[in-house]
Each structure stands twice: as structure tokens, then as C-alpha cells.
PDB file of C-alpha atoms in Angstrom:
ATOM      1  CA  UNK A   1       8.699  30.389 -23.951  1.00 57.00           C
ATOM      2  CA  UNK A   2       5.466  29.592 -21.373  1.00 51.00           C
ATOM      3  CA  UNK A   3       2.743  31.228 -20.818  1.00 53.00           C
ATOM      4  CA  UNK A   4       2.588  33.663 -17.904  1.00 49.00           C
ATOM      5  CA  UNK A   5      -0.254  31.682 -16.223  1.00 58.00           C
ATOM      6  CA  UNK A   6      -1.480  28.470 -15.917  1.00 79.00           C
ATOM      7  CA  UNK A   7       1.211  26.750 -18.074  1.00 86.00           C
ATOM      8  CA  UNK A   8       3.790  28.240 -15.710  1.00 86.00           C
ATOM      9  CA  UNK A   9       2.322  26.700 -12.533  1.00 87.00           C
ATOM     10  CA  UNK A  10       1.733  23.523 -14.462  1.00 90.00           C
ATOM     11  CA  UNK A  11       6.041  23.288 -15.449  1.00 91.00           C
ATOM     12  CA  UNK A  12       6.993  24.609 -11.659  1.00 90.00           C
ATOM     13  CA  UNK A  13       4.626  21.422 -10.704  1.00 92.00           C
ATOM     14  CA  UNK A  14       5.908  18.931 -13.044  1.00 92.00           C
ATOM     15  CA  UNK A  15       9.997  19.647 -12.003  1.00 92.00           C
ATOM     16  CA  UNK A  16       8.742  19.913  -8.310  1.00 92.00           C
ATOM     17  CA  UNK A  17       6.868  16.588  -8.876  1.00 93.00           C
ATOM     18  CA  UNK A  18       9.928  15.007  -9.837  1.00 93.00           C
ATOM     19  CA  UNK A  19      11.525  12.992  -7.271  1.00 95.00           C
ATOM     20  CA  UNK A  20       7.729  11.697  -6.289  1.00 95.00           C
ATOM     21  CA  UNK A  21       6.892  11.025  -9.134  1.00 93.00           C
ATOM     22  CA  UNK A  22      10.130   8.329  -9.636  1.00 95.00           C
ATOM     23  CA  UNK A  23       8.935   7.522  -6.111  1.00 95.00           C
ATOM     24  CA  UNK A  24      11.657   8.440  -4.206  1.00 97.00           C
ATOM     25  CA  UNK A  25       9.551  10.128  -1.967  1.00 96.00           C
ATOM     26  CA  UNK A  26       6.507  10.102  -0.467  1.00 96.00           C
ATOM     27  CA  UNK A  27       5.994  13.775  -0.425  1.00 95.00           C
ATOM     28  CA  UNK A  28       7.386  16.596  -3.225  1.00 94.00           C
ATOM     29  CA  UNK A  29       8.924  18.311  -0.350  1.00 92.00           C
ATOM     30  CA  UNK A  30      10.447  15.931   1.278  1.00 93.00           C
ATOM     31  CA  UNK A  31      13.234  15.414  -1.822  1.00 93.00           C
ATOM     32  CA  UNK A  32      16.682  17.651  -0.177  1.00 89.00           C
ATOM     33  CA  UNK A  33      17.706  18.612  -3.518  1.00 89.00           C
ATOM     34  CA  UNK A  34      14.352  20.358  -4.707  1.00 86.00           C
ATOM     35  CA  UNK A  35      13.464  23.565  -4.863  1.00 83.00           C
ATOM     36  CA  UNK A  36      10.071  23.256  -3.311  1.00 85.00           C
ATOM     37  CA  UNK A  37      12.448  21.394  -0.122  1.00 82.00           C
ATOM     38  CA  UNK A  38      14.378  24.835   0.214  1.00 80.00           C
ATOM     39  CA  UNK A  39      11.466  27.178  -0.287  1.00 77.00           C
ATOM     40  CA  UNK A  40       9.321  26.051   3.022  1.00 76.00           C
ATOM     41  CA  UNK A  41      12.626  26.548   4.670  1.00 74.00           C
ATOM     42  CA  UNK A  42      13.378  30.553   6.400  1.00 74.00           C
ATOM     43  CA  UNK A  43      14.730  32.495   3.647  1.00 73.00           C
ATOM     44  CA  UNK A  44      18.155  33.285   5.471  1.00 75.00           C
ATOM     45  CA  UNK A  45      18.562  29.499   4.449  1.00 75.00           C
ATOM     46  CA  UNK A  46      17.994  29.454   0.946  1.00 72.00           C
ATOM     47  CA  UNK A  47      20.329  29.449  -1.397  1.00 71.00           C
ATOM     48  CA  UNK A  48      18.986  31.636  -3.789  1.00 69.00           C
ATOM     49  CA  UNK A  49      16.667  34.335  -1.477  1.00 64.00           C
ATOM     50  CA  UNK A  50      14.838  36.024  -4.820  1.00 68.00           C
ATOM     51  CA  UNK A  51      11.652  34.067  -5.860  1.00 71.00           C
ATOM     52  CA  UNK A  52      10.914  34.656  -9.746  1.00 73.00           C
ATOM     53  CA  UNK A  53       7.176  33.900  -9.000  1.00 77.00           C
ATOM     54  CA  UNK A  54       5.066  34.378  -5.457  1.00 79.00           C
ATOM     55  CA  UNK A  55       3.643  30.652  -5.166  1.00 82.00           C
ATOM     56  CA  UNK A  56       0.401  30.376  -3.890  1.00 84.00           C
ATOM     57  CA  UNK A  57      -1.168  29.676  -0.842  1.00 84.00           C
ATOM     58  CA  UNK A  58      -1.836  26.128  -2.182  1.00 88.00           C
ATOM     59  CA  UNK A  59       0.970  25.344  -3.251  1.00 89.00           C
ATOM     60  CA  UNK A  60       1.858  21.916  -1.274  1.00 90.00           C
ATOM     61  CA  UNK A  61      -1.123  20.420  -1.966  1.00 91.00           C
ATOM     62  CA  UNK A  62      -1.047  21.536  -5.621  1.00 90.00           C
ATOM     63  CA  UNK A  63       2.758  19.909  -5.777  1.00 92.00           C
ATOM     64  CA  UNK A  64       1.570  16.366  -4.574  1.00 94.00           C
ATOM     65  CA  UNK A  65      -1.544  16.016  -7.215  1.00 92.00           C
ATOM     66  CA  UNK A  66      -0.708  14.452 -10.251  1.00 93.00           C
ATOM     67  CA  UNK A  67      -0.611  16.229 -13.764  1.00 92.00           C
ATOM     68  CA  UNK A  68      -3.368  15.184 -15.281  1.00 91.00           C
ATOM     69  CA  UNK A  69      -2.389  13.043 -18.743  1.00 93.00           C
ATOM     70  CA  UNK A  70      -3.447  16.172 -20.726  1.00 91.00           C
ATOM     71  CA  UNK A  71      -1.372  18.387 -18.909  1.00 91.00           C
ATOM     72  CA  UNK A  72       1.462  15.918 -19.384  1.00 92.00           C
ATOM     73  CA  UNK A  73       1.196  15.304 -23.143  1.00 92.00           C
ATOM     74  CA  UNK A  74       0.839  19.087 -23.867  1.00 90.00           C
ATOM     75  CA  UNK A  75       3.951  19.630 -21.368  1.00 93.00           C
ATOM     76  CA  UNK A  76       6.158  16.842 -23.011  1.00 92.00           C
ATOM     77  CA  UNK A  77       4.815  17.724 -27.038  1.00 91.00           C
ATOM     78  CA  UNK A  78       6.430  21.380 -25.410  1.00 93.00           C
ATOM     79  CA  UNK A  79       9.769  20.076 -24.804  1.00 92.00           C
ATOM     80  CA  UNK A  80      10.019  17.179 -27.579  1.00 92.00           C
ATOM     81  CA  UNK A  81       9.243  20.021 -30.281  1.00 91.00           C
ATOM     82  CA  UNK A  82      10.739  23.102 -28.878  1.00 91.00           C
ATOM     83  CA  UNK A  83       6.750  24.522 -29.014  1.00 92.00           C
ATOM     84  CA  UNK A  84       5.499  27.565 -26.720  1.00 93.00           C
ATOM     85  CA  UNK A  85       3.434  26.215 -23.804  1.00 92.00           C
ATOM     86  CA  UNK A  86       0.302  28.119 -23.165  1.00 90.00           C
ATOM     87  CA  UNK A  87      -3.260  28.838 -24.773  1.00 88.00           C
ATOM     88  CA  UNK A  88      -3.798  28.066 -28.346  1.00 89.00           C
ATOM     89  CA  UNK A  89      -3.979  31.719 -29.387  1.00 93.00           C
ATOM     90  CA  UNK A  90      -1.026  32.445 -27.606  1.00 91.00           C
ATOM     91  CA  UNK A  91       1.490  29.743 -28.708  1.00 91.00           C
ATOM     92  CA  UNK A  92       0.007  30.666 -32.020  1.00 94.00           C
ATOM     93  CA  UNK A  93       1.245  34.354 -31.459  1.00 95.00           C
ATOM     94  CA  UNK A  94       5.049  33.872 -29.921  1.00 94.00           C
ATOM     95  CA  UNK A  95       5.513  31.231 -32.944  1.00 93.00           C
ATOM     96  CA  UNK A  96       4.998  33.411 -34.925  1.00 94.00           C
ATOM     97  CA  UNK A  97       7.167  36.237 -33.396  1.00 95.00           C
ATOM     98  CA  UNK A  98       9.643  33.761 -32.398  1.00 94.00           C
ATOM     99  CA  UNK A  99       9.527  31.982 -35.954  1.00 94.00           C
ATOM    100  CA  UNK A 100       8.448  28.712 -34.494  1.00 94.00           C
ATOM    101  CA  UNK A 101       5.739  27.864 -37.130  1.00 92.00           C
ATOM    102  CA  UNK A 102       6.905  24.724 -37.732  1.00 92.00           C
ATOM    103  CA  UNK A 103       6.594  22.845 -33.840  1.00 92.00           C
ATOM    104  CA  UNK A 104       3.024  23.519 -34.693  1.00 91.00           C
ATOM    105  CA  UNK A 105       2.439  21.628 -37.712  1.00 88.00           C
ATOM    106  CA  UNK A 106       3.080  17.343 -37.799  1.00 85.00           C
ATOM    107  CA  UNK A 107       6.520  16.308 -38.314  1.00 84.00           C
ATOM    108  CA  UNK A 108       8.020  14.878 -41.465  1.00 84.00           C
ATOM    109  CA  UNK A 109       7.060  15.584 -45.108  1.00 83.00           C
ATOM    110  CA  UNK A 110       3.569  16.475 -45.907  1.00 78.00           C
ATOM    111  CA  UNK A 111       1.603  13.867 -47.374  1.00 80.00           C
ATOM    112  CA  UNK A 112       0.865  13.786 -51.071  1.00 84.00           C
ATOM    113  CA  UNK A 113      -2.484  14.438 -52.150  1.00 79.00           C
ATOM    114  CA  UNK A 114      -4.317  12.163 -53.929  1.00 79.00           C
ATOM    115  CA  UNK A 115      -3.764  11.501 -57.832  1.00 72.00           C
ATOM    116  CA  UNK A 116      -5.311  13.668 -61.121  1.00 64.00           C
TER     117      UNK A 116
END
């Protein structure tokens, strides 16, 4: 699950930057096998003509800017743990609704408390 606003754009940027991050191209839109490449073409030339979400006007500029370390950490934590991605309050609510509370806790067995 991904919150509708900012995290969605972060995920899309991550995906559409893959070839750029791998240094296969100088600009993300140059990778022919990317959705970004086709998004720039006329609608009748695109394999999929319906956009699930409307991209911002400055999307090309945004995609070509690297994600911050904080964004990458949050995204990777979400993918690796199967954890919802978004604002803390939204993440807790969705994790509860989808029975994913375990993805919010550290992995492994809880540490033992001090001996009494």
C-alpha cells in the first residue's frame, strides 16, 4: 500500500530513474524501455493510452533529480518489510487495517528485559 500523495511520486521517480541510476543513460527519459520514454510520445503511439495518475508539469525535471538518502531508506524499508509507505499516521492506520502491524516493529524476537 502506498499513500496517494508524495510517496506515490517517490515510488514512480524511483522506478523511472532505474536506467539513470544504473548509468545506462544520461537522462531518465532516454531509456527506451521505460514508461517515461513512452509518456513523452503522442498518446496514439503509446502502448497504454490511459495514465493511472496525471504527472506534474515538471515531471521530467523531478525524475532526473536523485532521490534523497531519506527517501531511498523509506522506500527500501517498505519494499523489504512489506510495510505501507507514507506519513506515519497513515502507515499505522493502513497497517492496522491490513493486519501488517508486524512490519512496523523491528525484526526478530523481542529482547529480554533485565533479570529480576
